PDB file of C-alpha atoms in Angstrom:
ATOM      1  CA  MET X   1       0.000   0.000   0.000  1.00 48.00           C
ATOM      2  CA  THR X   2       1.316   3.413  -0.888  1.00 49.00           C
ATOM      3  CA  GLY X   3       0.468   6.350   1.348  1.00 51.00           C
ATOM      4  CA  GLY X   4       0.665   9.311  -1.004  1.00 51.00           C
ATOM      5  CA  GLY X   5      -1.649   8.707  -3.933  1.00 50.00           C
ATOM      6  CA  GLY X   6      -5.286   8.346  -4.639  1.00 48.00           C
ATOM      7  CA  ARG X   7      -8.281  10.563  -4.780  1.00 46.00           C
ATOM      8  CA  GLY X   8      -7.878  11.956  -1.241  1.00 45.00           C
ATOM      9  CA  ALA X   9      -4.495  13.453  -2.085  1.00 42.00           C
ATOM     10  CA  VAL X  10      -5.958  15.175  -5.146  1.00 40.00           C
ATOM     11  CA  MET X  11      -8.840  16.633  -3.122  1.00 42.00           C
ATOM     12  CA  VAL X  12      -6.507  17.960  -0.418  1.00 43.00           C
ATOM     13  CA  ALA X  13      -4.223  19.508  -3.016  1.00 42.00           C
ATOM     14  CA  THR X  14      -7.178  21.129  -4.782  1.00 45.00           C
ATOM     15  CA  ARG X  15      -8.661  22.426  -1.546  1.00 49.00           C
ATOM     16  CA  SER X  16      -5.390  23.915  -0.352  1.00 51.00           C
ATOM     17  CA  GLY X  17      -4.797  25.406  -3.797  1.00 48.00           C
ATOM     18  CA  HIS X  18      -7.827  27.678  -3.421  1.00 69.00           C
ATOM     19  CA  GLY X  19      -6.761  28.940  -0.038  1.00 86.00           C
ATOM     20  CA  LEU X  20      -8.282  31.532   2.200  1.00 86.00           C
ATOM     21  CA  ARG X  21      -9.394  33.823  -0.609  1.00 84.00           C
ATOM     22  CA  ALA X  22     -11.750  31.200  -2.063  1.00 81.00           C
ATOM     23  CA  ARG X  23     -13.232  30.434   1.338  1.00 80.00           C
ATOM     24  CA  LEU X  24     -13.799  34.132   2.031  1.00 80.00           C
ATOM     25  CA  ARG X  25     -15.420  34.535  -1.374  1.00 80.00           C
ATOM     26  CA  ALA X  26     -17.737  31.611  -0.651  1.00 80.00           C
ATOM     27  CA  HIS X  27     -18.727  32.683   2.858  1.00 87.00           C
ATOM     28  CA  TRP X  28     -18.672  36.496   2.769  1.00 91.00           C
ATOM     29  CA  PRO X  29     -22.454  36.819   3.321  1.00 93.00           C
ATOM     30  CA  LEU X  30     -22.203  35.018   6.652  1.00 93.00           C
ATOM     31  CA  LEU X  31     -19.109  37.020   7.610  1.00 93.00           C
ATOM     32  CA  VAL X  32     -20.990  40.278   6.987  1.00 95.00           C
ATOM     33  CA  VAL X  33     -23.896  39.147   9.169  1.00 96.00           C
ATOM     34  CA  LEU X  34     -21.516  37.943  11.890  1.00 96.00           C
ATOM     35  CA  GLY X  35     -19.632  41.253  11.797  1.00 97.00           C
ATOM     36  CA  VAL X  36     -22.795  43.281  12.348  1.00 97.00           C
ATOM     37  CA  SER X  37     -23.866  40.822  15.068  1.00 97.00           C
ATOM     38  CA  LEU X  38     -20.552  41.226  16.869  1.00 97.00           C
ATOM     39  CA  VAL X  39     -20.987  44.994  16.877  1.00 96.00           C
ATOM     40  CA  GLY X  40     -24.458  44.499  18.359  1.00 96.00           C
ATOM     41  CA  LEU X  41     -23.182  42.123  21.020  1.00 96.00           C
ATOM     42  CA  GLN X  42     -20.431  44.560  21.939  1.00 96.00           C
ATOM     43  CA  ARG X  43     -23.045  47.285  22.429  1.00 94.00           C
ATOM     44  CA  VAL X  44     -25.164  44.993  24.622  1.00 90.00           C
ATOM     45  CA  VAL X  45     -22.172  44.011  26.753  1.00 93.00           C
ATOM     46  CA  THR X  46     -21.269  47.665  27.303  1.00 92.00           C
ATOM     47  CA  GLU X  47     -24.808  48.282  28.608  1.00 84.00           C
ATOM     48  CA  HIS X  48     -26.163  49.960  25.478  1.00 89.00           C
ATOM     49  CA  TRP X  49     -28.691  47.183  25.051  1.00 88.00           C
ATOM     50  CA  ARG X  50     -31.177  49.066  22.870  1.00 90.00           C
ATOM     51  CA  GLU X  51     -28.491  49.971  20.336  1.00 92.00           C
ATOM     52  CA  GLY X  52     -27.110  46.446  20.497  1.00 94.00           C
ATOM     53  CA  SER X  53     -30.526  44.900  20.011  1.00 94.00           C
ATOM     54  CA  ALA X  54     -31.159  47.174  17.045  1.00 94.00           C
ATOM     55  CA  ALA X  55     -27.813  46.161  15.531  1.00 96.00           C
ATOM     56  CA  LEU X  56     -28.666  42.470  15.995  1.00 96.00           C
ATOM     57  CA  ALA X  57     -32.012  43.114  14.297  1.00 97.00           C
ATOM     58  CA  VAL X  58     -30.239  44.839  11.416  1.00 97.00           C
ATOM     59  CA  ALA X  59     -27.934  41.821  11.094  1.00 97.00           C
ATOM     60  CA  MET X  60     -30.984  39.572  10.720  1.00 97.00           C
ATOM     61  CA  LEU X  61     -32.545  41.913   8.155  1.00 97.00           C
ATOM     62  CA  VAL X  62     -29.268  41.980   6.209  1.00 97.00           C
ATOM     63  CA  ALA X  63     -29.255  38.175   6.284  1.00 97.00           C
ATOM     64  CA  ALA X  64     -32.799  38.150   4.888  1.00 97.00           C
ATOM     65  CA  GLY X  65     -31.866  40.577   2.130  1.00 96.00           C
ATOM     66  CA  LEU X  66     -28.739  38.669   1.184  1.00 96.00           C
ATOM     67  CA  ARG X  67     -30.646  35.388   1.188  1.00 95.00           C
ATOM     68  CA  VAL X  68     -33.168  36.739  -1.312  1.00 95.00           C
ATOM     69  CA  ALA X  69     -30.719  38.705  -3.462  1.00 95.00           C
ATOM     70  CA  LEU X  70     -27.914  36.177  -3.881  1.00 93.00           C
ATOM     71  CA  PRO X  71     -28.108  33.078  -6.060  1.00 91.00           C
ATOM     72  CA  PRO X  72     -28.005  29.726  -4.242  1.00 88.00           C
ATOM     73  CA  ASP X  73     -24.379  29.026  -5.164  1.00 85.00           C
ATOM     74  CA  ARG X  74     -23.191  32.370  -3.708  1.00 88.00           C
ATOM     75  CA  VAL X  75     -25.151  32.542  -0.446  1.00 90.00           C
ATOM     76  CA  GLY X  76     -22.813  30.266   1.509  1.00 88.00           C
ATOM     77  CA  LEU X  77     -23.782  29.234   5.017  1.00 89.00           C
ATOM     78  CA  LEU X  78     -26.799  31.545   5.184  1.00 90.00           C
ATOM     79  CA  ALA X  79     -28.735  28.889   3.288  1.00 91.00           C
ATOM     80  CA  ILE X  80     -30.500  26.596   5.725  1.00 91.00           C
ATOM     81  CA  ARG X  81     -33.878  25.910   4.159  1.00 92.00           C
ATOM     82  CA  GLY X  82     -35.422  27.216   0.980  1.00 92.00           C
ATOM     83  CA  ARG X  83     -34.669  30.757  -0.148  1.00 93.00           C
ATOM     84  CA  TYR X  84     -37.975  32.305   0.854  1.00 94.00           C
ATOM     85  CA  ALA X  85     -38.344  30.299   4.065  1.00 96.00           C
ATOM     86  CA  ASP X  86     -34.922  31.550   5.186  1.00 95.00           C
ATOM     87  CA  ALA X  87     -35.769  35.124   4.224  1.00 96.00           C
ATOM     88  CA  LEU X  88     -39.091  34.930   6.073  1.00 97.00           C
ATOM     89  CA  VAL X  89     -37.491  33.580   9.264  1.00 97.00           C
ATOM     90  CA  TYR X  90     -34.511  35.966   9.186  1.00 97.00           C
ATOM     91  CA  GLY X  91     -36.721  38.935   8.347  1.00 97.00           C
ATOM     92  CA  GLY X  92     -39.366  38.008  10.910  1.00 98.00           C
ATOM     93  CA  PHE X  93     -36.823  37.741  13.721  1.00 97.00           C
ATOM     94  CA  GLY X  94     -35.216  40.988  12.590  1.00 97.00           C
ATOM     95  CA  VAL X  95     -38.496  42.911  12.586  1.00 97.00           C
ATOM     96  CA  VAL X  96     -39.600  41.551  15.974  1.00 97.00           C
ATOM     97  CA  VAL X  97     -36.262  42.316  17.659  1.00 96.00           C
ATOM     98  CA  LEU X  98     -36.139  45.780  16.086  1.00 95.00           C
ATOM     99  CA  LEU X  99     -39.671  46.578  17.263  1.00 95.00           C
ATOM    100  CA  LEU X 100     -38.834  45.393  20.759  1.00 93.00           C
ATOM    101  CA  ALA X 101     -35.640  47.443  20.832  1.00 91.00           C
ATOM    102  CA  LEU X 102     -37.463  50.566  19.683  1.00 91.00           C
ATOM    103  CA  THR X 103     -40.518  50.259  21.925  1.00 90.00           C
ATOM    104  CA  ILE X 104     -39.097  49.155  25.277  1.00 80.00           C
ATOM    105  CA  THR X 105     -38.014  52.350  26.995  1.00 77.00           C
ATOM    106  CA  GLN X 106     -37.593  51.309  30.616  1.00 69.00           C
ATOM    107  CA  GLY X 107     -35.446  48.730  32.289  1.00 59.00           C
ATOM    108  CA  SER X 108     -31.823  47.845  32.511  1.00 57.00           C
ATOM    109  CA  LEU X 109     -29.666  44.790  32.064  1.00 53.00           C
ATOM    110  CA  THR X 110     -27.628  45.453  35.185  1.00 55.00           C
ATOM    111  CA  ILE X 111     -27.863  42.790  37.872  1.00 51.00           C
ATOM    112  CA  SER X 112     -27.954  44.000  41.451  1.00 49.00           C
TER     113      SER X 112
END
């Protein structure tokens, strides 16, 4: 038995040949949503929970828009179900969280 040949070696060589740039190109929609979500989480952690919640809602709305606008081969890991089911779920969560963030005026996240 030889250890270096076969189909597995070709697949590894092909995968490593594309590198980080190809992976970023394939998954940029998710990275955009995660970036906005991280900004929102940072705002929540620093006790600006309304701004953070609004940013998380915007991240979900961006995910919905990207899911509808991008073709299936370019959407990356945002694709979970069908195109419109994903957009409906992402958009629905985004709208609900945004409405909650905009309408709740009292309260604090500090624990006494």
